[in-house]
Amino acid sequence: MPEGGRRRRPVLRDELVNLSHGAGGKATRDLVEALFLEELGNEALAPLGDSAVVAPADGRLALTTDCYVVRPLVFPGGDIGELAVNGTLNDLAVAGARPLWLTAGFVLEEGLPIELLRSVVRSMAAAAERAGVPVAAGDTKVVERGKADGLYVTTAGVGVLDHDLQLVPGSVRPGDRVLLSGTLADHGMAVMIARGDLHLEGDVESDTAPLHELTAALLGLGEALRWMRDPTRGGLATALNELAAQASLAVRLEESALPVRPPVHAACEILGIDPLYVANEGKLVAVVAADSAVDALAILRAHPLGADAVEIGVIEPEPEGMVLLDTSLGGSRIVDLLVGDPLPRIC
């Protein structure tokens, strides 16, 4: 034993993940301590116990969990680690919660480069640090080569609601306005272009970002804030269809108001995909009372992540459960749920 009775700090010398890293022995210890703990280290994680012991929260709790299987692991504007942190934080944020803690589980494929894994975990740590929300607990598993496409990540998050608002579909009323914090379809198109399968090129980056500061500011509207959601998988169309169905109301959108960046619009046109159905990972859609829409837009635009916020639609009493789009040509069409997923493995 080294002088002073202290155990030597583990050193990870392997260049690739191998099955011994999941066996629970020395190789596992080296991976966990020399990579995960080194990059994600904080007071709650440091003991490396079977559970993290954290301070109690005063208020209602919000709990969420998510899995990330995005391909490729690294894409313009982000990677699977940053995406996992931001996605989980945002699920808490749009519920009106202040994020407190995260957990992360990693399924590693034999042969995954250690440096790529370290880069992803470092990105995750940086995203968590920027948000002020530590990764308090985690786990790793290793599977055989060809069984996990490199890396899968599962995250969970806990947050506290410091208010009594009910941000649920039942709070939405006819006449309320629908607001969007920025441009559509950035993340989904960035991932699709990064795959290289479609031989597309374009200046498109993922919009992955934490939304908790935006949502915290909107909570100042009080009961005028009715509902929030981050339009991820399935895009804005899916989020609003779920709202319409659960609220037994209609959502009417204005096509000319929907913001889509030109290179994103071009990529969607080439692929024959409607931007309304493409995922974002750093945008929110909110419903607010009509007389608070101007104030809500000002709140959103005061933050860099909401600088391009716009009003895109209105809540109507009928037809119940439907989303309608008033087109630029003067007609209207139904924006329905898709049967399948035109963009698999984007989150």
C-alpha positions as a printed Julia matrix, in Angstrom:
347×3 Matrix{Float64}:
   0.0    0.0     0.0
   1.33   3.5    -0.77
   2.79   5.64    1.98
   0.16   6.97    4.36
  -2.25   4.11    3.69
  -3.93   5.83    0.74
  -5.05   3.8    -2.26
  -3.46   4.83   -5.53
  -5.7    6.81   -7.83
  -6.89   4.51  -10.65
  -5.45   5.14  -14.11
  -7.34   4.18  -17.26
  -4.81   2.95  -19.83
  -7.15   1.18  -22.24
  -7.84   2.8   -25.59
 -11.1    0.91  -26.23
 -13.97  -0.24  -24.04
 -13.79  -4.0   -23.45
 -16.01  -6.49  -21.65
 -13.85  -6.4   -18.51
 -14.96  -2.79  -18.0
 -18.42  -4.16  -17.22
 -17.34  -7.08  -15.05
 -17.34  -5.22  -11.74
 -13.63  -5.68  -11.0
 -10.5   -3.57  -11.28
 -11.17  -2.56  -14.9
 -14.63  -1.35  -13.92
 -13.19   0.6   -11.0
 -10.6    2.19  -13.28
 -13.27   3.21  -15.8
 -15.64   4.61  -13.19
 -13.07   6.48  -11.12
 -10.57   7.55  -13.77
 -13.18   8.64  -16.32
 -16.7    9.1   -14.98
 -15.81  10.37  -11.5
 -12.97  12.49  -12.84
 -15.25  14.24  -15.34
 -18.54  14.33  -13.41
 -17.18  14.53   -9.85
 -19.24  16.35   -7.25
 -20.12  16.01   -3.58
 -23.12  13.76   -4.14
 -21.38  11.46   -6.64
 -18.0   11.21   -4.9
 -18.9    8.42   -2.4
 -19.81   6.15   -5.35
 -22.47   4.46   -3.27
 -25.43   2.48   -4.55
 -27.56   5.58   -3.95
 -26.84   9.29   -3.76
 -27.83  11.0    -0.53
 -29.11  14.51   -1.25
 -30.73  17.33    0.7
 -34.54  17.31    0.98
 -36.56  19.65   -1.23
 -39.33  21.91    0.03
 -42.25  21.73   -2.4
 -43.84  19.5    -5.01
 -41.35  17.29   -6.83
 -41.12  16.63  -10.57
 -39.45  13.43  -11.75
 -38.52  12.49  -15.31
 -36.5    9.85  -17.14
 -35.34   9.52  -20.73
 -33.17   7.38  -23.0
 -30.84   8.64  -25.74
 -29.86   6.55  -28.75
 -28.95   9.32  -31.19
 -26.8    8.42  -34.18
 -24.15   9.73  -34.75
 -22.96  10.22  -31.19
 -21.43  13.58  -32.12
 -23.24  16.02  -34.41
 -22.99  19.72  -35.3
 -23.84  21.72  -32.2
 -23.62  18.92  -29.64
 -23.27  15.25  -28.76
 -25.2   12.55  -26.94
 -23.87  13.63  -23.54
 -24.9   17.28  -23.77
 -28.2   16.21  -25.35
 -28.97  13.84  -22.48
 -28.39  16.51  -19.85
 -30.31  19.26  -21.64
 -33.17  16.99  -22.64
 -33.77  15.86  -19.08
 -33.4   19.35  -17.64
 -35.91  20.64  -20.18
 -38.51  18.01  -19.32
 -38.35  19.27  -15.73
 -38.26  22.92  -16.75
 -41.4   22.87  -18.91
 -43.23  21.19  -16.02
 -42.48  24.37  -14.1
 -39.82  22.74  -11.94
 -36.44  24.0   -10.82
 -34.01  21.16  -11.67
 -32.05  19.82   -8.71
 -30.37  16.51   -9.52
 -29.59  14.22  -12.43
 -28.63  10.57  -12.74
 -27.05   8.91  -15.76
 -26.77   5.32  -16.97
 -24.38   4.31  -19.77
 -24.63   1.22  -21.98
 -21.21   0.92  -23.61
 -20.41  -1.24  -26.6
 -17.2   -3.23  -26.65
 -14.76  -1.4   -28.92
 -15.99   2.13  -28.17
 -12.94   4.43  -28.14
 -12.18   5.58  -24.61
 -11.35   9.09  -25.82
 -14.74   9.39  -27.51
 -16.41   8.25  -24.3
 -14.39  10.73  -22.26
 -15.31  13.52  -24.66
 -19.02  12.71  -24.34
 -18.86  12.51  -20.53
 -16.89  15.76  -20.4
 -19.55  17.41  -22.56
 -22.2   16.08  -20.2
 -20.31  17.46  -17.22
 -19.97  20.87  -18.85
 -23.69  21.0   -19.63
 -24.57  20.01  -16.06
 -22.17  22.6   -14.64
 -23.59  25.37  -16.85
 -27.07  24.51  -15.59
 -25.93  24.19  -11.98
 -27.45  20.71  -11.72
 -25.01  17.93  -10.71
 -25.08  14.32  -11.87
 -25.51  12.72   -8.46
 -25.55   9.02   -9.36
 -24.92   6.74  -12.31
 -24.21   3.27  -13.63
 -22.36   1.62  -16.51
 -22.89  -1.62  -18.4
 -20.83  -3.08  -21.24
 -22.29  -5.23  -24.03
 -20.65  -7.2   -26.83
 -19.42  -5.59  -30.01
 -22.31  -4.85  -32.36
 -24.99  -4.82  -29.63
 -25.27  -1.12  -28.73
 -24.16   1.04  -31.67
 -21.42   2.57  -29.56
 -23.19   4.18  -26.64
 -26.67   4.57  -25.21
 -27.42   6.94  -22.33
 -30.32   6.92  -19.89
 -30.88   9.92  -17.63
 -33.29  10.79  -14.87
 -33.91  14.11  -13.2
 -35.56  15.5   -10.09
 -36.8   19.06   -9.68
 -38.92  21.04   -7.27
 -41.9   23.27   -8.02
 -41.59  26.5    -6.06
 -45.14  27.58   -6.94
 -48.73  26.37   -6.97
 -49.43  26.79  -10.69
 -51.09  23.94  -12.59
 -49.34  23.91  -15.96
 -51.56  21.23  -17.46
 -53.85  21.01  -20.53
 -56.87  21.53  -18.27
 -55.66  25.07  -17.54
 -55.78  26.1   -21.22
 -58.72  28.27  -22.32
 -60.19  29.36  -25.68
 -58.6   32.63  -26.76
 -55.21  31.8   -25.21
 -52.19  32.44  -27.39
 -49.54  29.92  -28.5
 -45.92  31.13  -28.33
 -42.73  29.52  -29.65
 -39.3   30.47  -28.32
 -37.42  30.14  -31.62
 -36.85  28.39  -34.93
 -38.17  24.94  -35.77
 -36.48  21.68  -36.77
 -32.84  22.61  -36.07
 -31.86  19.54  -34.07
 -33.48  16.9   -36.24
 -32.04  18.27  -39.46
 -28.56  18.69  -37.94
 -28.51  15.02  -36.96
 -29.82  13.84  -40.31
 -27.21  15.83  -42.23
 -24.44  14.63  -39.88
 -25.2   10.99  -40.69
 -24.01  11.5   -44.24
 -26.41   8.88  -45.6
 -28.34  11.42  -47.65
 -25.35  13.34  -49.07
 -26.79  16.62  -47.84
 -24.73  19.64  -46.85
 -25.79  22.73  -44.98
 -24.96  25.12  -42.18
 -27.28  23.46  -39.68
 -26.49  22.93  -36.01
 -28.48  21.33  -33.22
 -30.24  23.77  -30.92
 -29.66  21.63  -27.82
 -29.74  23.97  -24.81
 -31.13  24.13  -21.25
 -34.46  25.94  -20.97
 -34.81  26.28  -17.21
 -33.94  30.0   -17.15
 -36.57  30.73  -19.81
 -39.25  28.75  -18.01
 -38.37  30.28  -14.65
 -38.84  33.74  -16.14
 -42.22  32.79  -17.65
 -43.43  31.57  -14.26
 -43.54  35.24  -13.27
 -46.72  35.51  -15.37
 -48.55  33.56  -12.68
 -51.84  31.99  -13.72
 -51.6   33.68  -17.13
 -49.07  30.95  -17.98
 -51.21  27.95  -18.84
 -48.95  25.22  -20.25
 -45.43  24.56  -21.58
 -43.7   21.81  -23.53
 -40.39  21.25  -25.31
 -41.2   20.02  -28.83
 -38.67  17.19  -29.12
 -39.43  13.87  -30.83
 -42.38  14.36  -33.17
 -41.82  18.13  -33.18
 -44.24  20.96  -32.6
 -47.07  19.16  -34.39
 -47.0   16.22  -31.98
 -46.79  18.41  -28.87
 -49.78  20.51  -29.94
 -51.84  17.49  -30.99
 -51.34  16.03  -27.53
 -52.39  19.35  -26.0
 -55.51  19.61  -28.17
 -56.57  16.05  -27.37
 -56.03  16.38  -23.62
 -57.64  19.82  -23.36
 -60.56  18.96  -25.7
 -59.86  22.18  -27.57
 -58.45  23.2   -30.97
 -55.14  24.82  -31.83
 -55.04  27.1   -34.88
 -51.58  27.94  -36.21
 -50.53  30.62  -38.68
 -48.08  29.21  -41.24
 -46.52  32.6   -42.01
 -45.6   32.98  -38.33
 -43.66  29.71  -38.06
 -39.9   30.46  -37.95
 -37.66  28.08  -39.92
 -34.08  28.9   -40.85
 -33.47  28.83  -44.64
 -30.93  25.95  -44.63
 -33.25  23.91  -42.4
 -36.2   24.65  -44.68
 -34.14  23.59  -47.69
 -33.12  20.3   -46.07
 -36.72  19.57  -45.11
 -37.87  20.24  -48.66
 -35.27  17.91  -50.13
 -36.32  15.14  -47.74
 -40.03  15.86  -48.12
 -40.42  16.4   -44.38
 -42.63  19.02  -42.74
 -40.6   21.07  -40.2
 -43.59  20.9   -37.86
 -42.74  17.24  -37.21
 -38.99  17.62  -36.72
 -37.47  17.64  -33.23
 -35.98  20.6   -31.43
 -33.86  20.22  -28.29
 -33.6   23.84  -27.16
 -37.0   25.37  -27.82
 -40.25  25.6   -25.88
 -43.86  26.12  -26.84
 -46.06  27.88  -24.3
 -49.73  28.78  -24.02
 -50.51  32.04  -22.23
 -53.59  34.16  -21.61
 -54.3   36.55  -24.48
 -53.77  39.69  -22.41
 -50.33  38.44  -21.3
 -48.97  37.43  -24.72
 -47.04  40.68  -25.26
 -45.45  40.45  -21.81
 -44.6   36.79  -22.35
 -42.89  37.52  -25.65
 -40.88  40.3   -24.02
 -39.77  37.88  -21.3
 -38.68  35.29  -23.84
 -36.9   37.77  -26.1
 -34.93  39.17  -23.17
 -33.01  35.85  -22.98
 -30.58  34.74  -25.73
 -32.42  31.42  -26.12
 -35.7   33.23  -26.72
 -34.49  36.08  -28.92
 -36.5   34.78  -31.9
 -39.7   34.09  -29.94
 -42.97  34.6   -31.83
 -46.69  34.15  -31.43
 -47.73  31.32  -33.75
 -51.36  30.57  -32.98
 -54.47  30.67  -30.86
 -56.58  28.22  -28.85
 -60.14  27.78  -30.13
 -63.1   25.84  -28.71
 -63.65  23.75  -31.86
 -63.05  21.39  -33.56
 -62.11  19.58  -30.36
 -58.82  17.71  -30.35
 -57.55  19.08  -33.64
 -54.64  21.23  -34.8
 -55.3   23.41  -37.85
 -52.85  25.4   -39.95
 -53.86  28.52  -41.87
 -51.58  28.37  -44.89
 -49.8   31.18  -46.69
 -52.03  30.51  -49.7
 -55.17  31.42  -47.8
 -56.52  27.93  -47.1
 -56.23  25.72  -44.05
 -55.28  22.12  -43.38
 -55.29  19.64  -40.55
 -51.97  19.01  -38.81
 -52.44  15.43  -37.65
 -50.24  12.97  -35.78
 -47.91  10.94  -37.97
 -48.29   7.16  -38.03
 -44.54   6.48  -38.14
 -41.29   8.29  -37.43
 -39.66   9.88  -40.51
 -36.48  10.66  -38.54
 -35.45   7.75  -36.3
 -32.57   7.9   -33.83
 -32.35  11.68  -33.51
 -32.44  11.78  -29.72
